[in-house]
CSV table of C-alpha atoms in Angstrom, one decimal:
chain,number,residue,atom,x,y,z
A,1,MET,CA,8.9,30.4,1.3
A,2,ASP,CA,9.6,31.1,-2.1
A,3,ALA,CA,7.1,32.7,-4.5
A,4,ARG,CA,6.7,29.0,-6.5
A,5,ARG,CA,5.6,27.6,-3.0
A,6,TRP,CA,3.5,30.2,-2.4
A,7,LEU,CA,1.6,29.8,-5.8
A,8,TYR,CA,1.1,25.9,-5.1
A,9,VAL,CA,-0.1,26.6,-1.6
A,10,PHE,CA,-2.6,28.7,-3.5
A,11,VAL,CA,-3.8,26.8,-5.8
A,12,LEU,CA,-4.1,23.4,-3.4
A,13,THR,CA,-5.8,25.7,-0.7
A,14,PHE,CA,-8.2,26.9,-3.4
A,15,ALA,CA,-8.9,23.5,-5.1
A,16,SER,CA,-9.7,21.7,-1.5
A,17,LEU,CA,-12.4,24.3,-1.2
A,18,LEU,CA,-14.0,22.9,-4.3
A,19,PRO,CA,-16.2,19.4,-4.0
A,20,ALA,CA,-14.7,16.2,-5.5
A,21,ARG,CA,-16.6,14.7,-8.4
A,22,THR,CA,-17.2,10.9,-7.9
A,23,GLY,CA,-17.9,8.2,-10.7
A,24,ASP,CA,-16.0,8.4,-14.3
A,25,ALA,CA,-15.9,12.1,-14.1
A,26,VAL,CA,-12.5,13.2,-12.9
A,27,ASP,CA,-12.5,16.2,-10.5
A,28,SER,CA,-11.0,19.2,-12.1
A,29,THR,CA,-9.0,20.4,-9.2
A,30,LEU,CA,-6.9,17.3,-9.9
A,31,VAL,CA,-5.4,15.7,-12.8
A,32,LEU,CA,-3.9,12.6,-12.5
A,33,ALA,CA,-2.2,9.9,-14.6
A,34,ALA,CA,-3.3,6.9,-13.0
A,35,LYS,CA,-6.3,5.3,-14.7
A,36,SER,CA,-8.1,4.8,-11.2
A,37,ALA,CA,-7.8,6.7,-7.8
A,38,ALA,CA,-9.2,7.2,-4.3
A,39,LEU,CA,-8.6,9.3,-1.3
A,40,LEU,CA,-10.0,8.5,2.1
A,41,ASP,CA,-10.2,10.5,5.4
A,42,ALA,CA,-8.8,7.6,7.3
A,43,TYR,CA,-10.7,8.6,10.6
A,44,SER,CA,-14.3,9.2,9.2
A,45,GLY,CA,-14.2,6.8,6.3
A,46,GLU,CA,-15.6,9.6,3.9
A,47,PHE,CA,-14.1,9.6,0.5
A,48,LEU,CA,-12.6,13.2,-0.5
A,49,PHE,CA,-11.9,12.3,-4.1
A,50,LEU,CA,-12.6,9.5,-6.7
A,51,LYS,CA,-11.4,9.0,-9.8
A,52,ASN,CA,-13.0,5.6,-12.0
A,53,GLU,CA,-12.7,4.0,-8.5
A,54,ASN,CA,-15.4,1.4,-9.5
A,55,ASP,CA,-13.4,0.4,-12.4
A,56,ARG,CA,-11.5,-3.3,-12.2
A,57,GLN,CA,-7.8,-2.7,-12.0
A,58,TYR,CA,-5.2,-5.6,-11.1
A,59,PRO,CA,-3.7,-4.8,-7.3
A,60,ALA,CA,-0.3,-6.7,-8.0
A,61,SER,CA,1.6,-6.7,-4.5
A,62,SER,CA,-1.0,-4.1,-2.7
A,63,THR,CA,-2.9,-7.4,-2.4
A,64,LYS,CA,-0.6,-8.0,0.4
A,65,ILE,CA,-2.3,-5.3,2.5
A,66,LEU,CA,-5.2,-7.7,3.1
A,67,THR,CA,-2.9,-10.7,3.4
A,68,ALA,CA,-1.1,-9.0,6.4
A,69,LEU,CA,-4.5,-7.8,7.9
A,70,LEU,CA,-5.6,-11.4,7.9
A,71,VAL,CA,-2.7,-12.7,9.7
A,72,ILE,CA,-2.6,-9.9,12.0
A,73,GLU,CA,-6.3,-10.2,13.0
A,74,ALA,CA,-5.4,-13.9,13.5
A,75,GLY,CA,-3.3,-13.3,16.6
A,76,ASP,CA,-0.4,-15.2,17.9
A,77,LEU,CA,2.2,-13.4,16.0
A,78,ASP,CA,5.4,-14.9,17.6
A,79,ARG,CA,4.4,-18.3,16.5
A,80,MET,CA,6.9,-19.8,14.6
A,81,VAL,CA,6.0,-21.0,11.0
A,82,THR,CA,8.0,-23.5,9.2
A,83,ILE,CA,8.7,-23.2,5.6
A,84,ASN,CA,7.7,-25.8,3.2
A,85,VAL,CA,8.7,-26.9,-0.4
A,86,GLU,CA,5.5,-25.2,-2.0
A,87,ASP,CA,6.0,-21.8,-0.3
A,88,THR,CA,9.2,-21.2,-2.3
A,89,LYS,CA,7.7,-22.4,-5.7
A,90,VAL,CA,6.7,-18.8,-6.5
A,91,GLU,CA,7.9,-16.0,-8.8
A,92,PRO,CA,10.2,-13.2,-7.7
A,93,SER,CA,9.9,-10.8,-5.7
A,94,ASN,CA,11.2,-13.2,-2.9
A,95,LEU,CA,13.2,-13.6,0.1
A,96,ASP,CA,14.8,-16.8,-0.9
A,97,LEU,CA,13.3,-18.8,2.0
A,98,LYS,CA,14.5,-22.2,2.2
A,99,PRO,CA,12.3,-25.3,3.3
A,100,GLY,CA,12.8,-26.4,6.8
A,101,GLU,CA,13.5,-22.6,7.9
A,102,GLN,CA,11.5,-21.2,11.0
A,103,TYR,CA,10.5,-17.5,11.3
A,104,THR,CA,7.9,-15.8,13.5
A,105,ARG,CA,4.6,-14.7,11.9
A,106,ARG,CA,5.8,-11.0,13.3
A,107,GLN,CA,9.4,-11.6,11.3
A,108,LEU,CA,7.5,-12.8,7.8
A,109,LEU,CA,5.1,-9.7,8.0
A,110,TYR,CA,8.2,-7.2,7.5
A,111,GLY,CA,9.3,-9.6,4.8
A,112,LEU,CA,5.7,-9.5,3.3
A,113,LEU,CA,5.5,-5.8,3.3
A,114,LEU,CA,9.0,-4.6,3.1
A,115,LYS,CA,10.6,-6.7,0.5
A,116,SER,CA,6.9,-7.7,-0.9
A,117,ALA,CA,8.3,-11.2,-1.0
A,118,ASN,CA,5.9,-13.6,-2.6
A,119,ASP,CA,7.3,-16.7,-0.8
A,120,VAL,CA,6.8,-14.8,2.3
A,121,ALA,CA,3.3,-14.5,1.4
A,122,MET,CA,2.8,-17.9,0.4
A,123,ALA,CA,4.1,-19.2,3.7
A,124,LEU,CA,1.7,-16.9,5.8
A,125,ALA,CA,-1.3,-17.8,3.6
A,126,ARG,CA,-0.6,-22.0,4.4
A,127,ASP,CA,0.1,-21.0,8.0
A,128,ASN,CA,-3.1,-19.4,8.2
A,129,ALA,CA,-5.5,-21.1,6.1
A,130,GLY,CA,-3.9,-24.3,5.3
A,131,SER,CA,-3.4,-23.4,1.7
A,132,ALA,CA,-3.3,-20.6,-0.4
A,133,GLU,CA,-6.6,-21.6,-2.0
A,134,ALA,CA,-8.1,-21.5,1.1
A,135,PHE,CA,-6.5,-18.1,2.2
A,136,ALA,CA,-7.9,-16.6,-0.9
A,137,GLU,CA,-11.6,-17.8,0.2
A,138,LYS,CA,-11.1,-15.9,3.3
A,139,MET,CA,-9.6,-12.8,1.6
A,140,ASN,CA,-12.6,-12.6,0.0
A,141,GLU,CA,-15.0,-12.7,2.6
A,142,ARG,CA,-13.0,-10.2,4.9
A,143,ALA,CA,-12.8,-7.7,1.9
A,144,ALA,CA,-16.9,-8.4,1.5
A,145,GLU,CA,-17.4,-7.6,5.4
A,146,LEU,CA,-15.5,-4.3,4.9
A,147,GLY,CA,-17.7,-3.4,1.9
A,148,ALA,CA,-14.9,-4.2,-0.6
A,149,ILE,CA,-17.6,-6.0,-2.7
A,150,SER,CA,-16.1,-5.1,-6.2
A,151,SER,CA,-13.0,-7.0,-5.6
A,152,HIS,CA,-11.8,-10.7,-5.9
A,153,PHE,CA,-8.6,-12.4,-4.8
A,154,VAL,CA,-7.1,-15.8,-5.8
A,155,ASN,CA,-3.8,-15.6,-4.5
A,156,PRO,CA,-2.1,-13.8,-1.5
A,157,HIS,CA,0.8,-12.1,-3.1
A,158,GLY,CA,-0.4,-10.3,-6.3
A,159,LEU,CA,1.1,-12.2,-8.9
A,160,HIS,CA,-1.1,-11.8,-12.2
A,161,ASP,CA,-4.2,-13.8,-12.7
A,162,PRO,CA,-7.3,-12.6,-14.5
A,163,ASP,CA,-9.7,-13.3,-12.0
A,164,HIS,CA,-7.5,-11.5,-9.1
A,165,TYR,CA,-8.5,-7.7,-9.3
A,166,THR,CA,-9.7,-4.9,-7.1
A,167,THR,CA,-10.8,-1.0,-7.2
A,168,ALA,CA,-9.7,2.1,-5.9
A,169,HIS,CA,-12.6,2.6,-3.7
A,170,ASP,CA,-12.5,-1.2,-2.3
A,171,LEU,CA,-8.4,-0.8,-1.8
A,172,ALA,CA,-9.0,2.2,0.2
A,173,LEU,CA,-11.4,0.4,2.5
A,174,ILE,CA,-9.2,-2.5,2.9
A,175,ALA,CA,-6.3,0.0,3.5
A,176,ARG,CA,-8.0,1.9,6.4
A,177,ALA,CA,-9.1,-1.6,7.9
A,178,ALA,CA,-5.4,-2.3,8.0
A,179,MET,CA,-4.1,0.6,9.4
A,180,GLU,CA,-6.5,0.5,12.4
A,181,GLN,CA,-4.0,-2.5,13.3
A,182,PRO,CA,-0.9,-0.8,15.2
A,183,LEU,CA,1.5,-3.5,14.2
A,184,PHE,CA,0.6,-3.1,10.6
A,185,ARG,CA,1.2,0.6,11.2
A,186,GLN,CA,4.4,0.1,12.6
A,187,ILE,CA,5.5,-2.0,9.9
A,188,VAL,CA,4.4,-0.1,6.8
A,189,SER,CA,6.0,2.8,8.4
A,190,THR,CA,9.2,1.3,8.7
A,191,VAL,CA,11.9,2.7,6.3
A,192,TYR,CA,14.8,-0.2,7.1
A,193,TYR,CA,14.5,-3.8,9.1
A,194,SER,CA,17.3,-5.8,9.7
A,195,TRP,CA,16.1,-9.6,8.3
A,196,ARG,CA,18.1,-12.4,9.9
A,197,ALA,CA,17.6,-15.9,8.2
A,198,PRO,CA,18.3,-18.7,10.4
A,199,ASN,CA,22.0,-19.4,10.5
A,200,GLY,CA,22.6,-16.7,7.9
A,201,PRO,CA,23.9,-13.2,7.8
A,202,ILE,CA,21.6,-10.1,8.4
A,203,SER,CA,20.4,-8.1,5.4
A,204,GLN,CA,18.7,-4.6,5.5
A,205,LEU,CA,15.3,-4.8,4.1
A,206,ARG,CA,14.4,-1.1,2.3
A,207,ASN,CA,11.0,-0.4,2.2
A,208,HIS,CA,9.7,0.3,-1.6
A,209,ASN,CA,7.8,3.5,-0.8
A,210,ARG,CA,9.9,6.4,-1.4
A,211,LEU,CA,7.2,8.5,-0.1
A,212,LEU,CA,8.4,7.7,3.6
A,213,ARG,CA,11.3,9.5,2.6
A,214,HIS,CA,10.4,12.2,0.4
A,215,PHE,CA,6.8,13.2,1.9
A,216,ALA,CA,6.8,14.6,5.4
A,217,GLY,CA,4.2,12.9,7.4
A,218,CYS,CA,3.8,9.5,5.3
A,219,ASN,CA,3.4,6.8,7.4
A,220,GLY,CA,2.5,3.7,4.9
A,221,LEU,CA,1.3,2.2,2.8
A,222,LYS,CA,2.3,-0.5,-0.1
A,223,THR,CA,3.9,-0.4,-3.2
A,224,GLY,CA,2.9,-2.7,-6.5
A,225,TYR,CA,3.9,-3.7,-9.9
A,226,THR,CA,3.3,-6.2,-12.6
A,227,ARG,CA,3.1,-5.8,-16.4
A,228,ALA,CA,-0.4,-6.0,-16.3
A,229,ALA,CA,-1.4,-4.0,-13.0
A,230,GLN,CA,1.5,-1.5,-14.1
A,231,GLN,CA,2.6,0.8,-10.9
A,232,VAL,CA,0.4,0.8,-8.0
A,233,LEU,CA,0.7,2.8,-4.9
A,234,VAL,CA,-1.5,3.0,-1.7
A,235,SER,CA,0.0,5.6,0.7
A,236,SER,CA,-1.1,7.3,4.0
A,237,ALA,CA,-0.1,10.7,5.6
A,238,LEU,CA,-0.5,12.0,9.1
A,239,ARG,CA,-0.2,15.7,9.8
A,240,GLU,CA,-1.9,17.8,12.4
A,241,SER,CA,-4.1,14.7,13.8
A,242,ARG,CA,-5.6,14.6,10.5
A,243,GLU,CA,-4.6,11.1,8.3
A,244,VAL,CA,-5.6,10.3,4.8
A,245,ILE,CA,-5.2,7.3,2.5
A,246,SER,CA,-4.5,7.4,-1.1
A,247,VAL,CA,-5.0,4.8,-3.9
A,248,VAL,CA,-3.2,5.1,-7.3
A,249,LEU,CA,-3.9,2.2,-9.5
A,250,HIS,CA,-2.5,1.7,-13.1
A,251,THR,CA,-0.2,4.2,-13.9
A,252,ASP,CA,3.6,4.8,-14.6
A,253,LYS,CA,6.6,5.0,-12.1
A,254,PRO,CA,6.9,8.6,-12.0
A,255,GLY,CA,2.9,8.9,-12.0
A,256,ILE,CA,2.8,6.9,-8.8
A,257,TRP,CA,5.0,9.5,-6.8
A,258,VAL,CA,3.3,12.5,-8.5
A,259,ASP,CA,-0.1,11.4,-8.1
A,260,SER,CA,-0.1,10.1,-4.6
A,261,LYS,CA,1.7,13.4,-3.3
A,262,ALA,CA,-0.7,15.5,-5.1
A,263,LEU,CA,-3.9,13.4,-3.8
A,264,LEU,CA,-2.3,13.1,-0.1
A,265,THR,CA,-1.7,17.0,-0.1
A,266,PHE,CA,-5.1,17.9,-1.4
A,267,GLY,CA,-6.8,15.7,1.5
A,268,LEU,CA,-4.7,17.1,4.1
A,269,LEU,CA,-5.4,20.5,3.2
A,270,LYS,CA,-9.3,19.5,2.6
A,271,LEU,CA,-9.2,18.4,6.1
A,272,GLY,CA,-8.1,21.8,7.4
A,273,CYS,CA,-4.1,21.3,7.9
A,274,SER,CA,-2.3,24.8,7.6
A,275,PRO,CA,-0.6,25.0,3.9
A,276,GLU,CA,2.5,25.4,5.9
A,277,SER,CA,2.7,22.2,7.6
A,278,VAL,CA,1.5,20.4,4.5
A,279,VAL,CA,3.7,22.1,2.1
A,280,ASP,CA,6.8,23.8,3.3
A,281,THR,CA,8.2,20.4,4.3
A,282,THR,CA,7.1,18.0,1.6
A,283,ASP,CA,10.4,17.1,-0.3
A,284,ARG,CA,13.4,15.7,1.4
A,285,PRO,CA,16.7,15.5,0.0
A,286,ASP,CA,17.4,11.9,-1.9
A,287,GLU,CA,19.4,9.3,0.3
A,288,SER,CA,20.7,7.5,-2.8
A,289,ALA,CA,19.8,6.3,-6.2
A,290,GLU,CA,17.2,3.5,-6.3
A,291,THR,CA,16.9,0.6,-8.8
A,292,GLU,CA,13.9,-0.7,-10.8
A,293,ASP,CA,12.8,-3.9,-10.0
A,294,THR,CA,10.5,-5.4,-12.5
A,295,SER,CA,9.1,-8.3,-10.4
A,296,THR,CA,5.9,-7.8,-8.6
A,297,ARG,CA,6.1,-5.5,-5.6
C-alpha cells in the first residue's frame, strides 16, 4: 500500500473513533456535499452518522425501494401481471411496456430496480393495490410501521410532486427493511440482467449504481434523480460480516459517489473492519464510459 493510501487509512481510522453528532450539526470528521445524509448499521439498526437527517428532501427513484418492498412482501412473485394502457402513460425512464404484455412480478422487479422504469412501477402498483393512489396509501402505512414518520409518498416511482418527500433518516429505515428480503438483496446487487419482452429481443439492463463495480463489497442499493431532488443514492456494503447502509440526498453527480464511498468506508471502519479490507481494494478499473440520463432514476 502506498503512502497516500496509508494516510487515508489513518485519517478514516481516527475518524471512526470519534462520535458522530446528529441533527443539523455536521460531523466534522466527514465533510459531505449532500444536503442530507444518514449512515446505518444494517444489523443493529444503530445510526452511525447523520447530517440534516430530518430535513425534507425529494427521494426521486429511491422511492422504488419502498415500492419493491411492498411487492415482495405481498408474495406470489411468479404471478403474471398484464400491462394496461394507464401503466404506459408515465414519463421516462421507461421500459416501453406495451398494453397486453405479460410479465411476472419477479421480472418486473428487476426492471423496477435496475432500469428504474416508471412504467414498471405503475404496473406493479396497480397489480398490488388496484391503482397508484391506493398503492401510495399502502406505502405511507408501511413507512409509518417502519418508523419513517416524516415521509409522505403519492406515487410508486418518485417523479416529482411537492407532496412526495422523505428524509435521510426515514429512507435508511426503509432501505434496511428492504435489505432483509433475500430477493431484494439479490436484485439490487445484480449488475446486469437479461430482459426479454414478449416476442421481442433480449436486452441487457445495467444497474445504475456504479459502486457495485467500483467499491468492493458494495451489494446495493438504488440511485435517483429529478431536477428537484438532484442526485440521490442509497447504497450498502458488506465486509467481514459487517454491513452498512448509506443515504445521500440532494447533491451533484460526483457527490453521490464521493459522499457514499466516504460514508460506507467510515461505517465499516467504525464497526471494526480492518483498514486493509476497507481501503486497499476499494477502486476497480472502469469497465466503460457511462452516459448521463436526465430522466428520473
